PDB file of C-alpha atoms in Angstrom:
ATOM      1  CA  TYR A   1      -3.173  -9.786  10.393  1.00 51.00           C
ATOM      2  CA  ALA A   2      -6.311  -7.847   9.501  1.00 56.00           C
ATOM      3  CA  MET A   3      -8.466 -10.473  11.208  1.00 61.00           C
ATOM      4  CA  LEU A   4      -7.075  -9.378  14.574  1.00 61.00           C
ATOM      5  CA  GLN A   5      -9.156  -6.242  14.174  1.00 62.00           C
ATOM      6  CA  GLU A   6     -12.110  -7.697  12.302  1.00 67.00           C
ATOM      7  CA  ASN A   7     -15.250  -5.618  12.647  1.00 68.00           C
ATOM      8  CA  ASP A   8     -18.889  -6.364  12.014  1.00 74.00           C
ATOM      9  CA  ARG A   9     -19.337  -6.002   8.282  1.00 73.00           C
ATOM     10  CA  SER A  10     -21.704  -3.517   6.715  1.00 78.00           C
ATOM     11  CA  VAL A  11     -21.946  -1.805   3.335  1.00 81.00           C
ATOM     12  CA  ILE A  12     -21.178   1.866   2.863  1.00 88.00           C
ATOM     13  CA  THR A  13     -23.570   2.978   0.145  1.00 94.00           C
ATOM     14  CA  LYS A  14     -23.018   5.735  -2.402  1.00 96.00           C
ATOM     15  CA  ASP A  15     -25.470   8.001  -0.558  1.00 97.00           C
ATOM     16  CA  VAL A  16     -23.682   7.469   2.751  1.00 96.00           C
ATOM     17  CA  ILE A  17     -20.179   8.170   1.402  1.00 96.00           C
ATOM     18  CA  THR A  18     -21.388  11.136  -0.659  1.00 98.00           C
ATOM     19  CA  ASN A  19     -23.036  12.716   2.391  1.00 98.00           C
ATOM     20  CA  PHE A  20     -19.931  11.999   4.458  1.00 97.00           C
ATOM     21  CA  LEU A  21     -17.670  13.664   1.896  1.00 98.00           C
ATOM     22  CA  ASP A  22     -20.025  16.654   1.583  1.00 98.00           C
ATOM     23  CA  ASP A  23     -19.985  17.082   5.368  1.00 98.00           C
ATOM     24  CA  SER A  24     -16.198  16.690   5.473  1.00 98.00           C
ATOM     25  CA  ALA A  25     -15.715  19.407   2.860  1.00 98.00           C
ATOM     26  CA  LYS A  26     -18.095  21.762   4.687  1.00 98.00           C
ATOM     27  CA  MET A  27     -16.185  21.221   7.945  1.00 97.00           C
ATOM     28  CA  GLY A  28     -12.875  22.001   6.251  1.00 98.00           C
ATOM     29  CA  VAL A  29     -11.378  18.505   6.279  1.00 98.00           C
ATOM     30  CA  ARG A  30      -8.208  18.754   4.188  1.00 98.00           C
ATOM     31  CA  GLY A  31      -7.409  15.098   3.563  1.00 98.00           C
ATOM     32  CA  ILE A  32      -8.875  11.613   3.743  1.00 97.00           C
ATOM     33  CA  SER A  33      -6.817   8.426   3.522  1.00 96.00           C
ATOM     34  CA  LEU A  34      -8.557   5.159   2.702  1.00 94.00           C
ATOM     35  CA  VAL A  35      -6.129   2.923   4.596  1.00 88.00           C
ATOM     36  CA  SER A  36      -8.121   0.282   6.425  1.00 71.00           C
ATOM     37  CA  ASP A  37      -7.331  -3.222   7.649  1.00 69.00           C
ATOM     38  CA  GLY A  38      -9.615  -4.332   4.843  1.00 76.00           C
ATOM     39  CA  GLU A  39      -9.294  -3.566   1.127  1.00 88.00           C
ATOM     40  CA  SER A  40     -10.997  -0.312   0.191  1.00 90.00           C
ATOM     41  CA  THR A  41     -10.747  -0.968  -3.543  1.00 93.00           C
ATOM     42  CA  LEU A  42     -13.281  -3.788  -3.191  1.00 90.00           C
ATOM     43  CA  SER A  43     -16.012  -1.334  -2.253  1.00 91.00           C
ATOM     44  CA  PRO A  44     -18.485  -0.695  -5.086  1.00 93.00           C
ATOM     45  CA  VAL A  45     -18.204   3.024  -4.295  1.00 95.00           C
ATOM     46  CA  PHE A  46     -14.397   3.223  -4.202  1.00 95.00           C
ATOM     47  CA  ASP A  47     -13.929   5.018  -7.533  1.00 97.00           C
ATOM     48  CA  HIS A  48     -16.763   7.429  -6.745  1.00 97.00           C
ATOM     49  CA  SER A  49     -15.363   8.174  -3.284  1.00 97.00           C
ATOM     50  CA  VAL A  50     -11.892   9.070  -4.564  1.00 98.00           C
ATOM     51  CA  THR A  51     -13.189  11.109  -7.505  1.00 98.00           C
ATOM     52  CA  TYR A  52     -15.931  12.958  -5.632  1.00 98.00           C
ATOM     53  CA  GLY A  53     -13.732  13.740  -2.632  1.00 98.00           C
ATOM     54  CA  SER A  54     -11.068  15.162  -4.929  1.00 98.00           C
ATOM     55  CA  GLU A  55     -13.617  17.260  -6.794  1.00 98.00           C
ATOM     56  CA  LEU A  56     -14.686  18.735  -3.436  1.00 98.00           C
ATOM     57  CA  GLY A  57     -11.093  19.851  -2.868  1.00 98.00           C
ATOM     58  CA  ILE A  58     -10.175  17.140  -0.363  1.00 98.00           C
ATOM     59  CA  SER A  59      -6.757  15.516  -0.686  1.00 98.00           C
ATOM     60  CA  MET A  60      -7.571  11.831  -1.244  1.00 98.00           C
ATOM     61  CA  ALA A  61      -5.139   8.967  -0.631  1.00 98.00           C
ATOM     62  CA  VAL A  62      -5.267   5.177  -0.647  1.00 97.00           C
ATOM     63  CA  GLY A  63      -3.479   2.175   0.827  1.00 95.00           C
ATOM     64  CA  SER A  64      -4.183  -1.004  -1.112  1.00 95.00           C
ATOM     65  CA  ASN A  65      -2.871  -4.460  -1.941  1.00 94.00           C
ATOM     66  CA  GLY A  66      -3.117  -3.365  -5.578  1.00 94.00           C
ATOM     67  CA  TYR A  67      -4.824  -6.530  -6.797  1.00 95.00           C
ATOM     68  CA  ALA A  68      -8.216  -5.035  -7.654  1.00 94.00           C
ATOM     69  CA  PHE A  69      -6.659  -2.264  -9.690  1.00 94.00           C
ATOM     70  CA  SER A  70      -6.613  -2.347 -13.482  1.00 93.00           C
ATOM     71  CA  LYS A  71      -5.201  -0.031 -16.097  1.00 95.00           C
ATOM     72  CA  ALA A  72      -8.693   1.390 -16.657  1.00 95.00           C
ATOM     73  CA  ARG A  73      -9.187   2.056 -12.945  1.00 96.00           C
ATOM     74  CA  SER A  74      -5.775   3.688 -12.670  1.00 97.00           C
ATOM     75  CA  GLU A  75      -6.631   5.938 -15.619  1.00 97.00           C
ATOM     76  CA  LYS A  76      -9.749   6.988 -13.724  1.00 96.00           C
ATOM     77  CA  VAL A  77      -8.524   7.545 -10.162  1.00 97.00           C
ATOM     78  CA  LEU A  78      -4.786   8.337 -10.177  1.00 98.00           C
ATOM     79  CA  LYS A  79      -5.377  11.959 -11.162  1.00 98.00           C
ATOM     80  CA  HIS A  80      -7.565  12.334  -8.079  1.00 98.00           C
ATOM     81  CA  LEU A  81      -5.056  10.902  -5.573  1.00 98.00           C
ATOM     82  CA  THR A  82      -2.328  12.566  -3.535  1.00 98.00           C
ATOM     83  CA  TYR A  83      -0.673   9.223  -2.857  1.00 97.00           C
ATOM     84  CA  LEU A  84      -1.242   5.551  -3.510  1.00 97.00           C
ATOM     85  CA  ARG A  85       0.630   3.049  -1.368  1.00 97.00           C
ATOM     86  CA  ILE A  86       0.652  -0.613  -2.333  1.00 96.00           C
ATOM     87  CA  ASN A  87       1.122  -3.087   0.510  1.00 94.00           C
ATOM     88  CA  PHE A  88       3.601  -5.564  -0.913  1.00 90.00           C
ATOM     89  CA  SER A  89       5.363  -7.590   1.769  1.00 90.00           C
ATOM     90  CA  ALA A  90       7.942  -9.463  -0.335  1.00 95.00           C
ATOM     91  CA  GLY A  91      10.120  -9.028  -3.374  1.00 96.00           C
ATOM     92  CA  GLU A  92      10.056 -12.520  -4.860  1.00 97.00           C
ATOM     93  CA  LYS A  93       7.092 -14.290  -6.417  1.00 96.00           C
ATOM     94  CA  ASP A  94       7.001 -17.469  -4.311  1.00 96.00           C
ATOM     95  CA  ARG A  95       7.660 -15.675  -1.042  1.00 97.00           C
ATOM     96  CA  TYR A  96       5.075 -13.022  -1.912  1.00 96.00           C
ATOM     97  CA  ALA A  97       2.485 -15.763  -2.373  1.00 95.00           C
ATOM     98  CA  GLN A  98       3.475 -17.346   0.937  1.00 94.00           C
ATOM     99  CA  ILE A  99       3.559 -14.160   3.001  1.00 92.00           C
ATOM    100  CA  MET A 100       0.499 -12.528   1.442  1.00 90.00           C
ATOM    101  CA  GLY A 101      -1.504 -15.759   1.442  1.00 89.00           C
ATOM    102  CA  VAL A 102      -2.331 -15.658  -2.271  1.00 92.00           C
ATOM    103  CA  LYS A 103      -1.588 -17.619  -5.442  1.00 95.00           C
ATOM    104  CA  PRO A 104       1.759 -16.843  -7.131  1.00 95.00           C
ATOM    105  CA  GLU A 105      -0.012 -15.340 -10.157  1.00 96.00           C
ATOM    106  CA  ALA A 106      -1.168 -12.472  -7.935  1.00 96.00           C
ATOM    107  CA  TYR A 107       2.438 -11.249  -7.796  1.00 97.00           C
ATOM    108  CA  ASP A 108       2.558 -10.827 -11.574  1.00 97.00           C
ATOM    109  CA  LYS A 109      -0.812  -9.076 -11.652  1.00 97.00           C
ATOM    110  CA  VAL A 110       0.061  -6.577  -8.939  1.00 97.00           C
ATOM    111  CA  CYS A 111       3.473  -5.859 -10.458  1.00 97.00           C
ATOM    112  CA  GLN A 112       1.837  -5.152 -13.814  1.00 97.00           C
ATOM    113  CA  ASN A 113      -0.749  -2.929 -12.152  1.00 97.00           C
ATOM    114  CA  ILE A 114       2.072  -0.935 -10.563  1.00 98.00           C
ATOM    115  CA  ARG A 115       3.923  -0.638 -13.880  1.00 98.00           C
ATOM    116  CA  ASP A 116       0.734   0.693 -15.459  1.00 98.00           C
ATOM    117  CA  MET A 117       0.339   3.220 -12.645  1.00 98.00           C
ATOM    118  CA  VAL A 118       3.907   4.452 -13.080  1.00 98.00           C
ATOM    119  CA  ALA A 119       3.444   4.750 -16.847  1.00 98.00           C
ATOM    120  CA  ILE A 120       0.205   6.717 -16.465  1.00 98.00           C
ATOM    121  CA  LYS A 121       1.775   9.035 -13.900  1.00 98.00           C
ATOM    122  CA  GLN A 122       4.766   9.727 -16.154  1.00 98.00           C
ATOM    123  CA  ARG A 123       2.689  10.118 -19.321  1.00 97.00           C
ATOM    124  CA  ASP A 124       0.285  12.634 -17.772  1.00 98.00           C
ATOM    125  CA  GLY A 125       2.722  14.330 -15.404  1.00 98.00           C
ATOM    126  CA  LEU A 126       0.528  13.515 -12.414  1.00 98.00           C
ATOM    127  CA  ALA A 127       1.427  14.723  -8.918  1.00 97.00           C
ATOM    128  CA  VAL A 128       0.397  11.462  -7.215  1.00 98.00           C
ATOM    129  CA  THR A 129       3.115   9.793  -5.149  1.00 98.00           C
ATOM    130  CA  LEU A 130       3.364   6.046  -5.796  1.00 98.00           C
ATOM    131  CA  GLY A 131       4.939   3.741  -3.255  1.00 98.00           C
ATOM    132  CA  ILE A 132       5.142   0.195  -1.969  1.00 98.00           C
ATOM    133  CA  GLN A 133       5.192  -0.865   1.668  1.00 97.00           C
ATOM    134  CA  MET A 134       6.573  -3.961   3.353  1.00 96.00           C
ATOM    135  CA  VAL A 135       5.326  -4.848   6.817  1.00 94.00           C
ATOM    136  CA  LEU A 136       8.336  -6.855   7.958  1.00 95.00           C
ATOM    137  CA  MET A 137       8.169  -9.874  10.226  1.00 92.00           C
ATOM    138  CA  PRO A 138      11.626 -10.868  11.566  1.00 93.00           C
ATOM    139  CA  GLN A 139      11.440 -14.285   9.870  1.00 93.00           C
ATOM    140  CA  ASP A 140      10.980 -12.636   6.474  1.00 95.00           C
ATOM    141  CA  GLY A 141      14.272 -10.774   6.424  1.00 96.00           C
ATOM    142  CA  ASP A 142      15.313 -12.600   3.257  1.00 97.00           C
ATOM    143  CA  GLN A 143      12.854 -10.371   1.373  1.00 97.00           C
ATOM    144  CA  ILE A 144      14.288  -7.016   2.423  1.00 98.00           C
ATOM    145  CA  LEU A 145      16.703  -6.588  -0.480  1.00 98.00           C
ATOM    146  CA  PRO A 146      14.501  -8.222  -3.142  1.00 97.00           C
ATOM    147  CA  PHE A 147      11.688  -5.883  -2.073  1.00 98.00           C
ATOM    148  CA  ALA A 148      13.865  -2.762  -2.209  1.00 98.00           C
ATOM    149  CA  LYS A 149      15.292  -3.756  -5.600  1.00 97.00           C
ATOM    150  CA  LEU A 150      11.824  -4.524  -6.965  1.00 97.00           C
ATOM    151  CA  GLY A 151      10.568  -1.053  -6.062  1.00 97.00           C
ATOM    152  CA  LYS A 152      13.415   0.487  -8.024  1.00 97.00           C
ATOM    153  CA  GLU A 153      12.711  -1.778 -10.997  1.00 97.00           C
ATOM    154  CA  LEU A 154       9.007  -0.955 -10.960  1.00 97.00           C
ATOM    155  CA  GLY A 155       9.730   2.767 -10.967  1.00 97.00           C
ATOM    156  CA  VAL A 156       7.779   3.796  -7.876  1.00 98.00           C
ATOM    157  CA  ASP A 157       8.724   6.883  -5.893  1.00 98.00           C
ATOM    158  CA  TYR A 158       9.491   5.056  -2.674  1.00 98.00           C
ATOM    159  CA  ALA A 159       9.571   1.759  -0.833  1.00 98.00           C
ATOM    160  CA  VAL A 160       8.987   1.751   2.904  1.00 98.00           C
ATOM    161  CA  ILE A 161       9.831  -1.061   5.298  1.00 97.00           C
ATOM    162  CA  LYS A 162       8.324  -1.024   8.770  1.00 95.00           C
ATOM    163  CA  HIS A 163       8.058  -3.456  11.650  1.00 92.00           C
ATOM    164  CA  CYS A 164       4.930  -5.475  12.319  1.00 89.00           C
ATOM    165  CA  SER A 165       2.764  -4.301  15.204  1.00 86.00           C
ATOM    166  CA  ASP A 166       1.471  -7.180  17.306  1.00 84.00           C
ATOM    167  CA  ASP A 167      -1.650  -6.817  19.408  1.00 83.00           C
ATOM    168  CA  GLU A 168      -1.569  -6.479  23.168  1.00 86.00           C
ATOM    169  CA  PHE A 169      -1.887 -10.239  23.585  1.00 88.00           C
ATOM    170  CA  GLY A 170       1.048 -11.076  21.313  1.00 87.00           C
ATOM    171  CA  THR A 171      -1.217 -13.058  19.014  1.00 87.00           C
ATOM    172  CA  LEU A 172       1.175 -12.883  16.059  1.00 86.00           C
ATOM    173  CA  GLY A 173       4.178 -13.821  18.193  1.00 89.00           C
ATOM    174  CA  VAL A 174       6.446 -11.050  16.900  1.00 90.00           C
ATOM    175  CA  ASP A 175       9.897 -11.272  18.543  1.00 91.00           C
ATOM    176  CA  TYR A 176      10.981  -7.639  18.441  1.00 91.00           C
ATOM    177  CA  GLY A 177      14.480  -8.546  19.640  1.00 92.00           C
ATOM    178  CA  LYS A 178      15.189 -10.280  16.340  1.00 94.00           C
ATOM    179  CA  TYR A 179      14.848  -7.120  14.269  1.00 94.00           C
ATOM    180  CA  LYS A 180      18.380  -6.072  15.234  1.00 95.00           C
ATOM    181  CA  ASP A 181      19.716  -9.072  13.316  1.00 96.00           C
ATOM    182  CA  LEU A 182      18.330  -7.465  10.138  1.00 97.00           C
ATOM    183  CA  TYR A 183      19.937  -4.035  10.561  1.00 97.00           C
ATOM    184  CA  SER A 184      22.732  -4.613   8.032  1.00 97.00           C
ATOM    185  CA  GLN A 185      20.241  -5.733   5.372  1.00 97.00           C
ATOM    186  CA  LEU A 186      18.010  -2.766   6.121  1.00 97.00           C
ATOM    187  CA  GLN A 187      20.962  -0.392   5.812  1.00 97.00           C
ATOM    188  CA  GLU A 188      21.927  -1.993   2.481  1.00 97.00           C
ATOM    189  CA  ALA A 189      18.345  -1.521   1.297  1.00 97.00           C
ATOM    190  CA  GLU A 190      18.511   2.153   2.297  1.00 97.00           C
ATOM    191  CA  SER A 191      21.639   2.557   0.196  1.00 97.00           C
ATOM    192  CA  LEU A 192      19.609   1.791  -2.943  1.00 97.00           C
ATOM    193  CA  SER A 193      17.969   5.216  -2.642  1.00 97.00           C
ATOM    194  CA  SER A 194      18.592   7.691  -5.435  1.00 96.00           C
ATOM    195  CA  ASP A 195      17.338  11.087  -6.567  1.00 96.00           C
ATOM    196  CA  ASN A 196      14.199   9.457  -7.986  1.00 95.00           C
ATOM    197  CA  TYR A 197      13.671   6.595  -5.531  1.00 98.00           C
ATOM    198  CA  GLN A 198      13.695   6.494  -1.753  1.00 98.00           C
ATOM    199  CA  VAL A 199      13.985   3.400   0.405  1.00 98.00           C
ATOM    200  CA  ALA A 200      12.619   4.456   3.796  1.00 97.00           C
ATOM    201  CA  ILE A 201      13.219   2.297   6.862  1.00 97.00           C
ATOM    202  CA  LYS A 202      10.989   2.941   9.874  1.00 94.00           C
ATOM    203  CA  TRP A 203      13.808   2.616  12.396  1.00 92.00           C
ATOM    204  CA  SER A 204      11.736   3.862  15.335  1.00 82.00           C
TER     205      SER A 204
END
């Protein structure tokens, strides 16, 4: 999916991001979300960016696949984040590997990373909001309920399910008419919400 919007690759250095954050703070920017079609956590200056931006008073947030996190990294950056959303487009190990295009072991690693994040947040009373997000293709409707149940088991604050946005040429071949066949499953997923856990369906 990300390859549809592939850009020319270049490296953002520590000097560049530091100057950018300094300028942002001076201009009164209130928040910055690192939510690209790539994976921001792979940048050598990711930890610095989140920490430095937060220290400047900017609300910092991240969207990630969660794989490059570790307990040590979570200990370092969670206290500097307003929210961290993990893109996690399945609820079962084999289907996660298939949909995400990774080896099955990645499922276990990301789940453990999320458990560590939740534990750190609870231990330190952090304000960061932790969530998981499923970008739903109509053919992957079998993962709606496993995904929603997994979020509850992991202890995150929310799980969001949204439709997949095709490009103007229909490259991914998303049949938007087939989403209506999944409404009952989506409503059942919503019903798993509680005082401490929200399943949010992007109906519109």
